[in-house]
């Protein structure tokens, strides 16, 4: 293999596929031995060499067609001719610079330097690369297994520590976003972390069972399915005025003035230890002016229809209580499949606000997995949640197949980006930091 040229941050390598195999994704070392420097490049495209001479040869062979031509050439020449015709290019991105001195080999950021054409080109062992990059499992106190590398099947892990902050997973439908998210989730659970999953397709609770025999998996008790309106309901005293009024104003769009009136009724009921959904509604109907009553009851009716609130403490849960059940690590998986928009919006906003409150009281950081977050997080709420949760040390993992829907603020603040194949230039543009 030889380095042919450099264009921008890419190099073109030429190789004979008969002797060497190169695939997209492979890492390759280009080493200038005398200088003690080199490059680590990664193949991003393979193609055939199309030199003018080869093209002419192909066209000539094609156009001759049926005519029989006898050529007299030594067999080695024929082989050489064939080899030249079949030579391949590999386009590769320069990822890192390699330094070799008496202390050994080390890898750093690329300085812009390039080796000359005499440089030695050889494939890189993925174990070696992971060691040089400092990303081997042994290096991490809290490793999370992601899977294996594509070609040489080497175990690939990351540190749970690096998931603190914001992780964005983007790619087309079916490319493996949820798959990798589930690996991250199980890894976090193994590291005794706990948190919440907004499960838009009802695909996380199946991890409670083994895929092969349907018997309980080691995660059976650590993955707690919550179904809003069924086994996930809250009382108003638990939800509290701050969360309730934030949600009814932002998610349900109740105007400020009406919220103010309702808040007075709430405070009054709370003082008399009488706060319930029914009492709140009755108080509104009995005391409020017709002009604002409609606006309030319409919202309360919509909230009631989601069945998320209950006046019976025996039917209600608290998030703290559920989190206590997974002290040793686990996830509360909130099933949002087939739920109407009101329910999804209300559940997400209530839970996020409540979690913020819990964290602000000093609860240890947790994780939040949000599948297709743009479907239920409105702009302002999303920005707000991201910023606040981040300060509280929470692990936020957002997955989407429409990257253009991700808020710029979220992208700017992202710590990790898991990027699958994207074809639309505007998607790539949008997600680029
Ligand atoms: N790395 C992988 N190894 C094995 N199976 C995978 C892998 N990534 C994805 N899959 C499978 O491919 C299918 C689609 O993946 P999924 O994660 O649901 O895609 P997405 O969430 O991006 O739409 C699933 O059945 C999943 O189990
Ligand atoms: Mg998915």
Short mmCIF file of N, CA and C in Angstrom, two decimals, residues 77-138:
data_model
loop_
_atom_site.label_atom_id
_atom_site.label_comp_id
_atom_site.label_asym_id
_atom_site.label_seq_id
_atom_site.Cartn_x
_atom_site.Cartn_y
_atom_site.Cartn_z
N UNK A 77 3.75 -10.41 -17.57
CA UNK A 77 3.25 -9.12 -18.02
C UNK A 77 1.72 -9.08 -17.97
N UNK A 78 1.10 -10.22 -18.39
CA UNK A 78 -0.37 -10.29 -18.36
C UNK A 78 -0.89 -10.09 -16.95
N UNK A 79 -0.22 -10.72 -15.99
CA UNK A 79 -0.62 -10.61 -14.60
C UNK A 79 -0.45 -9.16 -14.13
N UNK A 80 0.65 -8.57 -14.53
CA UNK A 80 0.91 -7.19 -14.15
C UNK A 80 -0.18 -6.26 -14.70
N UNK A 81 -0.54 -6.53 -15.98
CA UNK A 81 -1.54 -5.69 -16.64
C UNK A 81 -2.88 -5.78 -15.88
N UNK A 82 -3.21 -7.00 -15.50
CA UNK A 82 -4.46 -7.24 -14.77
C UNK A 82 -4.43 -6.54 -13.41
N UNK A 83 -3.28 -6.66 -12.74
CA UNK A 83 -3.13 -6.03 -11.44
C UNK A 83 -3.31 -4.53 -11.54
N UNK A 84 -2.71 -3.94 -12.55
CA UNK A 84 -2.82 -2.49 -12.71
C UNK A 84 -4.28 -2.12 -12.92
N UNK A 85 -4.98 -2.92 -13.75
CA UNK A 85 -6.39 -2.62 -14.01
C UNK A 85 -7.23 -2.71 -12.75
N UNK A 86 -6.82 -3.61 -11.84
CA UNK A 86 -7.64 -3.83 -10.66
C UNK A 86 -7.18 -3.08 -9.42
N UNK A 87 -6.17 -2.25 -9.57
CA UNK A 87 -5.71 -1.50 -8.40
C UNK A 87 -6.83 -0.67 -7.80
N UNK A 88 -6.78 -0.49 -6.51
CA UNK A 88 -7.84 0.29 -5.87
C UNK A 88 -7.27 1.49 -5.10
N UNK A 89 -8.14 2.47 -4.97
CA UNK A 89 -7.89 3.65 -4.15
C UNK A 89 -8.60 3.48 -2.82
N UNK A 90 -8.04 4.01 -1.79
CA UNK A 90 -8.81 4.15 -0.56
C UNK A 90 -8.69 5.60 -0.12
N UNK A 91 -9.83 6.22 0.09
CA UNK A 91 -9.82 7.60 0.61
C UNK A 91 -9.89 7.50 2.12
N UNK A 92 -9.01 8.20 2.79
CA UNK A 92 -8.97 8.06 4.25
C UNK A 92 -8.83 9.42 4.92
N UNK A 93 -9.50 9.56 6.04
CA UNK A 93 -9.45 10.81 6.81
C UNK A 93 -8.29 10.75 7.80
N UNK A 94 -7.55 11.84 7.88
CA UNK A 94 -6.47 11.91 8.88
C UNK A 94 -7.11 12.14 10.25
N UNK A 95 -6.87 11.19 11.15
CA UNK A 95 -7.49 11.30 12.48
C UNK A 95 -6.49 11.77 13.54
N UNK A 96 -5.29 11.23 13.48
CA UNK A 96 -4.33 11.50 14.56
C UNK A 96 -2.91 11.54 14.00
N UNK A 97 -2.01 12.12 14.77
CA UNK A 97 -0.60 12.09 14.40
C UNK A 97 0.14 11.15 15.36
N UNK A 98 1.11 10.45 14.80
CA UNK A 98 1.85 9.45 15.57
C UNK A 98 3.28 9.95 15.78
N UNK A 99 3.77 9.78 17.00
CA UNK A 99 5.14 10.17 17.28
C UNK A 99 5.90 8.94 17.76
N UNK A 100 7.09 8.72 17.20
CA UNK A 100 7.89 7.59 17.65
C UNK A 100 9.24 8.11 18.15
N UNK A 101 9.53 7.85 19.41
CA UNK A 101 10.86 8.22 19.92
C UNK A 101 11.33 7.14 20.89
N UNK A 102 12.38 7.43 21.65
CA UNK A 102 12.91 6.37 22.52
C UNK A 102 11.90 5.94 23.59
N UNK A 103 10.89 6.78 23.84
CA UNK A 103 9.88 6.39 24.84
C UNK A 103 8.80 5.50 24.21
N UNK A 104 8.86 5.34 22.91
CA UNK A 104 7.89 4.48 22.25
C UNK A 104 6.97 5.29 21.34
N UNK A 105 5.80 4.70 21.07
CA UNK A 105 4.86 5.36 20.16
C UNK A 105 3.78 6.09 20.95
N UNK A 106 3.46 7.30 20.52
CA UNK A 106 2.34 7.99 21.15
C UNK A 106 1.50 8.69 20.09
N UNK A 107 0.25 8.90 20.45
CA UNK A 107 -0.70 9.46 19.49
C UNK A 107 -1.20 10.81 20.00
N UNK A 108 -1.26 11.79 19.11
CA UNK A 108 -1.78 13.09 19.51
C UNK A 108 -2.59 13.70 18.38
N UNK A 109 -3.04 14.91 18.58
CA UNK A 109 -3.82 15.56 17.53
C UNK A 109 -2.92 15.85 16.33
N UNK A 110 -3.53 15.87 15.17
CA UNK A 110 -2.78 16.09 13.94
C UNK A 110 -2.33 17.55 13.87
N UNK A 111 -1.04 17.75 13.60
CA UNK A 111 -0.50 19.11 13.57
C UNK A 111 -0.58 19.73 12.19
N UNK A 112 -0.91 18.94 11.17
CA UNK A 112 -0.93 19.45 9.81
C UNK A 112 0.21 18.89 8.98
N UNK A 113 1.13 18.23 9.67
CA UNK A 113 2.28 17.64 9.00
C UNK A 113 1.86 16.45 8.13
N UNK A 114 2.57 16.26 6.98
CA UNK A 114 2.32 15.05 6.18
C UNK A 114 3.62 14.36 5.83
N UNK A 115 3.60 13.05 5.82
CA UNK A 115 4.80 12.31 5.42
C UNK A 115 4.98 12.37 3.90
N UNK A 116 6.16 12.01 3.40
CA UNK A 116 6.31 11.98 1.95
C UNK A 116 5.88 10.61 1.41
N UNK A 117 5.98 10.46 0.09
CA UNK A 117 5.42 9.25 -0.53
C UNK A 117 6.16 7.98 -0.14
N UNK A 118 7.37 8.14 0.43
CA UNK A 118 8.12 6.92 0.76
C UNK A 118 7.63 6.32 2.08
N UNK A 119 6.69 6.98 2.73
CA UNK A 119 6.23 6.50 4.04
C UNK A 119 5.68 5.08 3.96
N UNK A 120 5.86 4.39 5.05
CA UNK A 120 5.43 2.99 5.13
C UNK A 120 3.95 2.96 5.53
N UNK A 121 3.14 2.23 4.77
CA UNK A 121 1.71 2.20 5.07
C UNK A 121 1.32 0.81 5.54
N UNK A 122 0.70 0.73 6.70
CA UNK A 122 0.32 -0.60 7.20
C UNK A 122 -0.95 -0.52 8.02
N UNK A 123 -1.71 -1.63 8.08
CA UNK A 123 -2.95 -1.61 8.85
C UNK A 123 -2.65 -1.47 10.35
N UNK A 124 -3.59 -0.92 11.07
CA UNK A 124 -3.41 -0.71 12.50
C UNK A 124 -4.19 -1.76 13.26
N UNK A 125 -3.56 -2.33 14.26
CA UNK A 125 -4.26 -3.27 15.11
C UNK A 125 -5.18 -2.47 16.04
N UNK A 126 -6.46 -2.85 16.10
CA UNK A 126 -7.43 -2.04 16.85
C UNK A 126 -7.13 -2.02 18.35
N UNK A 127 -6.55 -3.12 18.86
CA UNK A 127 -6.17 -3.15 20.27
C UNK A 127 -5.11 -2.09 20.57
N UNK A 128 -4.13 -2.05 19.67
CA UNK A 128 -3.05 -1.07 19.79
C UNK A 128 -3.62 0.34 19.80
N UNK A 129 -4.56 0.58 18.86
CA UNK A 129 -5.14 1.91 18.72
C UNK A 129 -5.92 2.30 19.97
N UNK A 130 -6.71 1.36 20.49
CA UNK A 130 -7.51 1.67 21.68
C UNK A 130 -6.61 1.94 22.87
N UNK A 131 -5.50 1.19 22.92
CA UNK A 131 -4.57 1.42 24.02
C UNK A 131 -3.95 2.82 23.92
N UNK A 132 -3.51 3.18 22.70
CA UNK A 132 -2.88 4.49 22.51
C UNK A 132 -3.87 5.63 22.77
N UNK A 133 -5.14 5.38 22.46
CA UNK A 133 -6.15 6.42 22.67
C UNK A 133 -6.63 6.45 24.12
N UNK A 134 -6.18 5.46 24.89
CA UNK A 134 -6.59 5.42 26.31
C UNK A 134 -8.03 5.03 26.50
N UNK A 135 -8.56 4.17 25.60
CA UNK A 135 -9.97 3.81 25.74
C UNK A 135 -10.17 2.31 25.92
N UNK A 136 -9.18 1.64 26.53
CA UNK A 136 -9.38 0.22 26.81
C UNK A 136 -10.14 0.06 28.12
N UNK A 137 -10.87 -1.03 28.20
CA UNK A 137 -11.72 -1.27 29.36
C UNK A 137 -10.95 -1.14 30.67
N UNK A 138 -9.72 -1.67 30.69
CA UNK A 138 -8.93 -1.66 31.93
C UNK A 138 -8.62 -0.25 32.42
#
